[in-house]
PDB file of C-alpha atoms in Angstrom:
ATOM      1  CA  MET A   3       0.000   0.000   0.000  1.00  0.00           C
ATOM      2  CA  ALA A   4       1.413   3.373  -1.005  1.00  0.00           C
ATOM      3  CA  VAL A   5       1.938   5.864   1.788  1.00  0.00           C
ATOM      4  CA  HIS A   6       1.715   9.588   0.963  1.00  0.00           C
ATOM      5  CA  GLU A   7       3.112  12.086   3.424  1.00  0.00           C
ATOM      6  CA  HIS A   8       1.365  15.422   3.804  1.00  0.00           C
ATOM      7  CA  PRO A   9       3.276  18.247   5.499  1.00  0.00           C
ATOM      8  CA  HIS A  10       0.181  19.529   7.350  1.00  0.00           C
ATOM      9  CA  ARG A  11      -0.487  16.181   9.050  1.00  0.00           C
ATOM     10  CA  SER A  12       1.404  14.464  11.805  1.00  0.00           C
ATOM     11  CA  SER A  13       3.060  11.238  10.811  1.00  0.00           C
ATOM     12  CA  GLY A  14       2.749   8.050  12.815  1.00  0.00           C
ATOM     13  CA  PHE A  15       0.634   4.968  13.295  1.00  0.00           C
ATOM     14  CA  HIS A  16      -3.150   5.310  13.063  1.00  0.00           C
ATOM     15  CA  LEU A  17      -5.728   2.645  13.815  1.00  0.00           C
ATOM     16  CA  PRO A  18      -8.068   1.856  10.900  1.00  0.00           C
ATOM     17  CA  SER A  19     -11.042   3.343  12.760  1.00  0.00           C
ATOM     18  CA  LEU A  20      -9.146   6.604  13.234  1.00  0.00           C
ATOM     19  CA  ARG A  21      -8.091   6.736   9.601  1.00  0.00           C
ATOM     20  CA  ARG A  22     -11.704   7.079   8.550  1.00  0.00           C
ATOM     21  CA  ASN A  23     -12.108  10.109  10.831  1.00  0.00           C
ATOM     22  CA  ARG A  24      -9.141  12.021   9.484  1.00  0.00           C
ATOM     23  CA  ASP A  25      -9.391  15.282   7.552  1.00  0.00           C
ATOM     24  CA  ALA A  26     -11.921  15.051   4.730  1.00  0.00           C
ATOM     25  CA  SER A  27      -9.267  16.359   2.339  1.00  0.00           C
ATOM     26  CA  ALA A  28      -7.526  12.948   2.421  1.00  0.00           C
ATOM     27  CA  PRO A  29      -8.075  10.857  -0.706  1.00  0.00           C
ATOM     28  CA  ALA A  30     -11.176   8.719  -0.163  1.00  0.00           C
ATOM     29  CA  SER A  31      -9.566   5.732  -1.820  1.00  0.00           C
ATOM     30  CA  GLU A  32      -6.787   5.580   0.815  1.00  0.00           C
ATOM     31  CA  GLY A  33      -9.044   4.528   3.694  1.00  0.00           C
ATOM     32  CA  VAL A  34     -11.211   2.328   1.492  1.00  0.00           C
ATOM     33  CA  GLY A  35      -8.202   0.557   0.027  1.00  0.00           C
ATOM     34  CA  ALA A  36      -6.728  -0.206   3.436  1.00  0.00           C
ATOM     35  CA  HIS A  37     -10.056  -1.456   4.734  1.00  0.00           C
ATOM     36  CA  THR A  38     -10.596  -3.672   1.680  1.00  0.00           C
ATOM     37  CA  ALA A  39      -7.122  -5.174   1.907  1.00  0.00           C
ATOM     38  CA  ARG A  40      -7.726  -6.042   5.561  1.00  0.00           C
ATOM     39  CA  ASP A  41     -11.096  -7.603   4.792  1.00  0.00           C
ATOM     40  CA  TYR A  42      -9.715  -9.721   1.971  1.00  0.00           C
ATOM     41  CA  ALA A  43      -6.835 -10.847   4.162  1.00  0.00           C
ATOM     42  CA  PHE A  44      -9.245 -12.060   6.843  1.00  0.00           C
ATOM     43  CA  ALA A  45     -11.492 -13.635   4.211  1.00  0.00           C
ATOM     44  CA  SER A  46      -8.518 -15.528   2.789  1.00  0.00           C
ATOM     45  CA  LEU A  47      -7.581 -16.763   6.253  1.00  0.00           C
ATOM     46  CA  ARG A  48     -11.193 -17.831   6.805  1.00  0.00           C
ATOM     47  CA  LEU A  49     -11.418 -19.778   3.558  1.00  0.00           C
ATOM     48  CA  LEU A  50      -8.076 -21.514   4.035  1.00  0.00           C
ATOM     49  CA  THR A  51      -8.895 -22.461   7.614  1.00  0.00           C
ATOM     50  CA  GLY A  52     -12.284 -23.718   6.513  1.00  0.00           C
ATOM     51  CA  PHE A  53     -10.658 -25.862   3.845  1.00  0.00           C
ATOM     52  CA  VAL A  54      -8.403 -27.420   6.496  1.00  0.00           C
ATOM     53  CA  PHE A  55     -11.440 -28.589   8.471  1.00  0.00           C
ATOM     54  CA  LEU A  56     -13.438 -29.641   5.411  1.00  0.00           C
ATOM     55  CA  TRP A  57     -10.532 -31.573   3.919  1.00  0.00           C
ATOM     56  CA  ALA A  58      -9.981 -33.399   7.189  1.00  0.00           C
ATOM     57  CA  PHE A  59     -13.659 -34.397   7.147  1.00  0.00           C
ATOM     58  CA  LEU A  60     -13.535 -35.574   3.524  1.00  0.00           C
ATOM     59  CA  ASP A  61     -10.271 -37.469   3.924  1.00  0.00           C
ATOM     60  CA  LYS A  62     -11.442 -39.250   7.068  1.00  0.00           C
ATOM     61  CA  THR A  63     -14.838 -39.996   5.542  1.00  0.00           C
ATOM     62  CA  PHE A  64     -13.759 -41.357   2.169  1.00  0.00           C
ATOM     63  CA  GLY A  65     -10.172 -42.438   2.801  1.00  0.00           C
ATOM     64  CA  LEU A  66      -8.605 -40.219   0.162  1.00  0.00           C
ATOM     65  CA  GLY A  67      -5.130 -41.557   0.831  1.00  0.00           C
ATOM     66  CA  TYR A  68      -3.646 -38.622   2.702  1.00  0.00           C
ATOM     67  CA  ALA A  69      -4.030 -38.857   6.487  1.00  0.00           C
ATOM     68  CA  THR A  70      -6.505 -41.721   6.006  1.00  0.00           C
ATOM     69  CA  PRO A  71      -5.464 -44.691   3.828  1.00  0.00           C
ATOM     70  CA  SER A  72      -7.722 -45.734   0.983  1.00  0.00           C
ATOM     71  CA  GLY A  73     -10.306 -48.269   2.084  1.00  0.00           C
ATOM     72  CA  LYS A  74     -10.147 -47.208   5.732  1.00  0.00           C
ATOM     73  CA  GLY A  75     -12.447 -44.213   5.593  1.00  0.00           C
ATOM     74  CA  TRP A  76     -15.463 -43.735   7.805  1.00  0.00           C
ATOM     75  CA  ILE A  77     -17.803 -45.034   5.099  1.00  0.00           C
ATOM     76  CA  ASP A  78     -15.667 -48.190   4.883  1.00  0.00           C
ATOM     77  CA  GLY A  79     -16.147 -48.923   8.568  1.00  0.00           C
ATOM     78  CA  GLY A  80     -13.024 -47.163   9.805  1.00  0.00           C
ATOM     79  CA  SER A  81     -13.012 -45.029  12.935  1.00  0.00           C
ATOM     80  CA  PRO A  82     -11.933 -41.375  12.674  1.00  0.00           C
ATOM     81  CA  THR A  83     -10.949 -41.275  16.364  1.00  0.00           C
ATOM     82  CA  LYS A  84      -9.564 -44.723  17.147  1.00  0.00           C
ATOM     83  CA  GLY A  85      -6.093 -44.197  15.758  1.00  0.00           C
ATOM     84  CA  PHE A  86      -5.496 -40.741  17.192  1.00  0.00           C
ATOM     85  CA  LEU A  87      -7.099 -41.141  20.606  1.00  0.00           C
ATOM     86  CA  GLY A  88      -5.892 -44.696  20.980  1.00  0.00           C
ATOM     87  CA  SER A  89      -2.291 -43.608  20.470  1.00  0.00           C
ATOM     88  CA  VAL A  90      -2.283 -40.875  23.129  1.00  0.00           C
ATOM     89  CA  ALA A  91       0.843 -41.626  25.148  1.00  0.00           C
ATOM     90  CA  VAL A  92       1.070 -38.786  27.651  1.00  0.00           C
ATOM     91  CA  GLY A  93      -0.993 -36.193  29.459  1.00  0.00           C
ATOM     92  CA  PRO A  94      -3.618 -35.955  32.202  1.00  0.00           C
ATOM     93  CA  MET A  95      -6.436 -37.366  30.029  1.00  0.00           C
ATOM     94  CA  LYS A  96      -4.542 -40.303  28.549  1.00  0.00           C
ATOM     95  CA  SER A  97      -6.808 -43.013  29.999  1.00  0.00           C
ATOM     96  CA  THR A  98      -9.936 -40.992  29.205  1.00  0.00           C
ATOM     97  CA  PHE A  99      -8.963 -40.587  25.564  1.00  0.00           C
ATOM     98  CA  HIS A 100      -8.210 -44.300  25.339  1.00  0.00           C
ATOM     99  CA  SER A 101     -11.710 -45.065  26.597  1.00  0.00           C
ATOM    100  CA  TRP A 102     -13.228 -42.715  24.009  1.00  0.00           C
ATOM    101  CA  ALA A 103     -11.190 -44.039  21.080  1.00  0.00           C
ATOM    102  CA  GLY A 104     -13.394 -45.628  18.439  1.00  0.00           C
ATOM    103  CA  ASP A 105     -16.685 -45.103  20.273  1.00  0.00           C
ATOM    104  CA  PRO A 106     -19.480 -44.320  17.780  1.00  0.00           C
ATOM    105  CA  TRP A 107     -20.523 -41.198  19.701  1.00  0.00           C
ATOM    106  CA  ALA A 108     -16.954 -39.870  19.613  1.00  0.00           C
ATOM    107  CA  ASP A 109     -16.657 -40.577  15.881  1.00  0.00           C
ATOM    108  CA  ARG A 110     -19.950 -38.864  15.084  1.00  0.00           C
ATOM    109  CA  LEU A 111     -19.284 -35.842  17.294  1.00  0.00           C
ATOM    110  CA  PHE A 112     -15.769 -35.382  15.904  1.00  0.00           C
ATOM    111  CA  MET A 113     -16.876 -35.664  12.283  1.00  0.00           C
ATOM    112  CA  LEU A 114     -19.870 -33.397  12.828  1.00  0.00           C
ATOM    113  CA  GLY A 115     -17.508 -30.832  14.318  1.00  0.00           C
ATOM    114  CA  LEU A 116     -15.136 -30.980  11.366  1.00  0.00           C
ATOM    115  CA  LEU A 117     -17.975 -30.672   8.859  1.00  0.00           C
ATOM    116  CA  GLY A 118     -19.889 -27.964  10.707  1.00  0.00           C
ATOM    117  CA  ILE A 119     -16.852 -25.791  11.399  1.00  0.00           C
ATOM    118  CA  GLY A 120     -15.572 -26.235   7.845  1.00  0.00           C
ATOM    119  CA  LEU A 121     -18.892 -25.319   6.222  1.00  0.00           C
ATOM    120  CA  ALA A 122     -19.411 -22.336   8.535  1.00  0.00           C
ATOM    121  CA  LEU A 123     -15.984 -20.933   7.726  1.00  0.00           C
ATOM    122  CA  VAL A 124     -16.237 -21.454   3.972  1.00  0.00           C
ATOM    123  CA  ALA A 125     -19.730 -19.937   3.854  1.00  0.00           C
ATOM    124  CA  GLY A 126     -18.841 -17.161   6.296  1.00  0.00           C
ATOM    125  CA  VAL A 127     -21.810 -17.798   8.590  1.00  0.00           C
ATOM    126  CA  ALA A 128     -22.221 -18.722  12.267  1.00  0.00           C
ATOM    127  CA  LEU A 129     -18.588 -17.836  12.904  1.00  0.00           C
ATOM    128  CA  ARG A 130     -19.147 -17.359  16.632  1.00  0.00           C
ATOM    129  CA  ILE A 131     -20.496 -20.892  16.996  1.00  0.00           C
ATOM    130  CA  ALA A 132     -17.650 -22.193  14.830  1.00  0.00           C
ATOM    131  CA  ALA A 133     -15.144 -20.354  17.026  1.00  0.00           C
ATOM    132  CA  VAL A 134     -16.518 -21.881  20.234  1.00  0.00           C
ATOM    133  CA  ALA A 135     -16.782 -25.389  18.793  1.00  0.00           C
ATOM    134  CA  GLY A 136     -13.413 -25.178  17.069  1.00  0.00           C
ATOM    135  CA  THR A 137     -11.649 -23.851  20.151  1.00  0.00           C
ATOM    136  CA  ALA A 138     -13.094 -26.691  22.233  1.00  0.00           C
ATOM    137  CA  MET A 139     -11.970 -29.240  19.643  1.00  0.00           C
ATOM    138  CA  MET A 140      -8.473 -27.738  19.416  1.00  0.00           C
ATOM    139  CA  ALA A 141      -8.196 -27.660  23.213  1.00  0.00           C
ATOM    140  CA  LEU A 142      -9.002 -31.373  23.452  1.00  0.00           C
ATOM    141  CA  MET A 143      -6.527 -32.206  20.682  1.00  0.00           C
ATOM    142  CA  TRP A 144      -3.880 -30.060  22.397  1.00  0.00           C
ATOM    143  CA  ILE A 145      -4.428 -31.997  25.633  1.00  0.00           C
ATOM    144  CA  ALA A 146      -4.225 -35.267  23.698  1.00  0.00           C
ATOM    145  CA  GLU A 147      -0.800 -34.352  22.296  1.00  0.00           C
ATOM    146  CA  TRP A 148       0.227 -32.573  25.530  1.00  0.00           C
ATOM    147  CA  PRO A 149       3.064 -30.337  24.260  1.00  0.00           C
ATOM    148  CA  PRO A 150       4.400 -29.526  27.779  1.00  0.00           C
ATOM    149  CA  ALA A 151       5.739 -33.085  28.112  1.00  0.00           C
ATOM    150  CA  ARG A 152       9.302 -33.640  26.932  1.00  0.00           C
ATOM    151  CA  HIS A 153       8.952 -37.414  27.343  1.00  0.00           C
ATOM    152  CA  LEU A 154       6.144 -39.900  26.793  1.00  0.00           C
ATOM    153  CA  SER A 155       4.916 -42.327  29.419  1.00  0.00           C
ATOM    154  CA  ASP A 156       7.463 -44.927  28.282  1.00  0.00           C
ATOM    155  CA  GLY A 157      10.343 -42.462  28.646  1.00  0.00           C
ATOM    156  CA  SER A 158      10.887 -41.870  24.933  1.00  0.00           C
ATOM    157  CA  PRO A 159      11.184 -38.288  23.626  1.00  0.00           C
ATOM    158  CA  SER A 160       7.830 -36.668  22.915  1.00  0.00           C
ATOM    159  CA  MET A 161       9.291 -34.672  20.013  1.00  0.00           C
ATOM    160  CA  SER A 162       7.441 -31.594  21.279  1.00  0.00           C
ATOM    161  CA  THR A 163       9.061 -28.400  20.026  1.00  0.00           C
ATOM    162  CA  ASN A 164       7.173 -25.938  22.218  1.00  0.00           C
ATOM    163  CA  PRO A 165       5.539 -26.380  25.631  1.00  0.00           C
ATOM    164  CA  PHE A 166       2.475 -24.319  24.723  1.00  0.00           C
ATOM    165  CA  ALA A 167       2.153 -22.744  21.270  1.00  0.00           C
ATOM    166  CA  ASP A 168       1.493 -25.443  18.706  1.00  0.00           C
ATOM    167  CA  TYR A 169      -0.771 -25.484  15.652  1.00  0.00           C
ATOM    168  CA  HIS A 170      -3.871 -26.264  17.736  1.00  0.00           C
ATOM    169  CA  VAL A 171      -3.429 -22.993  19.613  1.00  0.00           C
ATOM    170  CA  ILE A 172      -2.890 -21.119  16.337  1.00  0.00           C
ATOM    171  CA  TYR A 173      -6.082 -22.553  14.820  1.00  0.00           C
ATOM    172  CA  ALA A 174      -8.083 -21.691  17.945  1.00  0.00           C
ATOM    173  CA  VAL A 175      -6.846 -18.095  17.953  1.00  0.00           C
ATOM    174  CA  ALA A 176      -7.531 -17.802  14.212  1.00  0.00           C
ATOM    175  CA  LEU A 177     -11.126 -18.968  14.712  1.00  0.00           C
ATOM    176  CA  ILE A 178     -11.672 -16.454  17.508  1.00  0.00           C
ATOM    177  CA  VAL A 179     -10.186 -13.609  15.456  1.00  0.00           C
ATOM    178  CA  LEU A 180     -12.297 -14.470  12.403  1.00  0.00           C
ATOM    179  CA  ALA A 181     -15.459 -14.361  14.492  1.00  0.00           C
ATOM    180  CA  ALA A 182     -14.412 -11.116  16.216  1.00  0.00           C
ATOM    181  CA  VAL A 183     -13.848  -9.237  12.944  1.00  0.00           C
ATOM    182  CA  ALA A 184     -16.948 -10.667  11.206  1.00  0.00           C
ATOM    183  CA  ALA A 185     -14.763 -12.125   8.471  1.00  0.00           C
ATOM    184  CA  GLY A 186     -17.758 -13.707   6.743  1.00  0.00           C
ATOM    185  CA  GLU A 187     -18.873 -10.382   5.285  1.00  0.00           C
ATOM    186  CA  THR A 188     -16.209 -10.517   2.561  1.00  0.00           C
ATOM    187  CA  LEU A 189     -16.275 -13.402   0.071  1.00  0.00           C
ATOM    188  CA  GLY A 190     -18.973 -15.007   2.191  1.00  0.00           C
ATOM    189  CA  ALA A 191     -22.638 -14.918   3.124  1.00  0.00           C
ATOM    190  CA  GLY A 192     -22.034 -13.184   6.446  1.00  0.00           C
ATOM    191  CA  ARG A 193     -24.070 -10.068   5.651  1.00  0.00           C
ATOM    192  CA  LEU A 194     -27.071 -12.057   4.404  1.00  0.00           C
ATOM    193  CA  TRP A 195     -26.817 -14.393   7.408  1.00  0.00           C
ATOM    194  CA  ALA A 196     -26.778 -11.460   9.845  1.00  0.00           C
ATOM    195  CA  ARG A 197     -29.982 -10.046   8.300  1.00  0.00           C
ATOM    196  CA  LEU A 198     -32.013 -13.176   8.945  1.00  0.00           C
ATOM    197  CA  PRO A 199     -34.639 -12.497  11.651  1.00  0.00           C
ATOM    198  CA  PHE A 200     -33.618 -15.367  13.943  1.00  0.00           C
ATOM    199  CA  VAL A 201     -29.962 -14.330  13.686  1.00  0.00           C
ATOM    200  CA  ARG A 202     -30.772 -10.666  14.423  1.00  0.00           C
ATOM    201  CA  ASP A 203     -32.644 -11.785  17.530  1.00  0.00           C
ATOM    202  CA  HIS A 204     -29.789 -14.006  18.706  1.00  0.00           C
ATOM    203  CA  ASN A 205     -26.394 -12.379  18.191  1.00  0.00           C
ATOM    204  CA  TRP A 206     -24.581 -15.520  19.308  1.00  0.00           C
ATOM    205  CA  LEU A 207     -25.639 -17.107  15.995  1.00  0.00           C
ATOM    206  CA  ARG A 208     -23.637 -14.598  13.941  1.00  0.00           C
TER     207      ARG A 208
END
């Protein structure tokens, strides 16, 4: 973005909201351009994050040969949670995750979460619900991998590279940010969704 200095204005950092309140003599396209670039950046983050969740759902459902081998998808009788939860080797919920691994309710809830969060992000609707559900899912997966541990229960290295900030934390923060900035209004159906009567009456649905 080009920056033009004007001798009659003080230089320095200005928040986007303040930029719109500056002297009316400023070029109108400057504020609009900055705002549009920000919106498209958030929209791009939203779409990419949504694709991550949707792809995980599709791969685990149909066994597309990436994280899930062909022939071992959910529709083939495979369990989306058995491998991951059954292999938890450290952390305070190790035995709990082992008991959940492969249970039909856990499979259905996990897959519904992936699909619902993915569709919400791609469409740009219900981002607040997606943020809450996605943060809860990422928190459980973070506990399952338990980054603070440097060694697994058997004494072998955990291969953790950071005691706190891993990709689950990044995804959770991204979901919260996308909901906070209403990222569904650009390249999404966020504006139309917000105008629906039942959404207007219940802001938590936005």
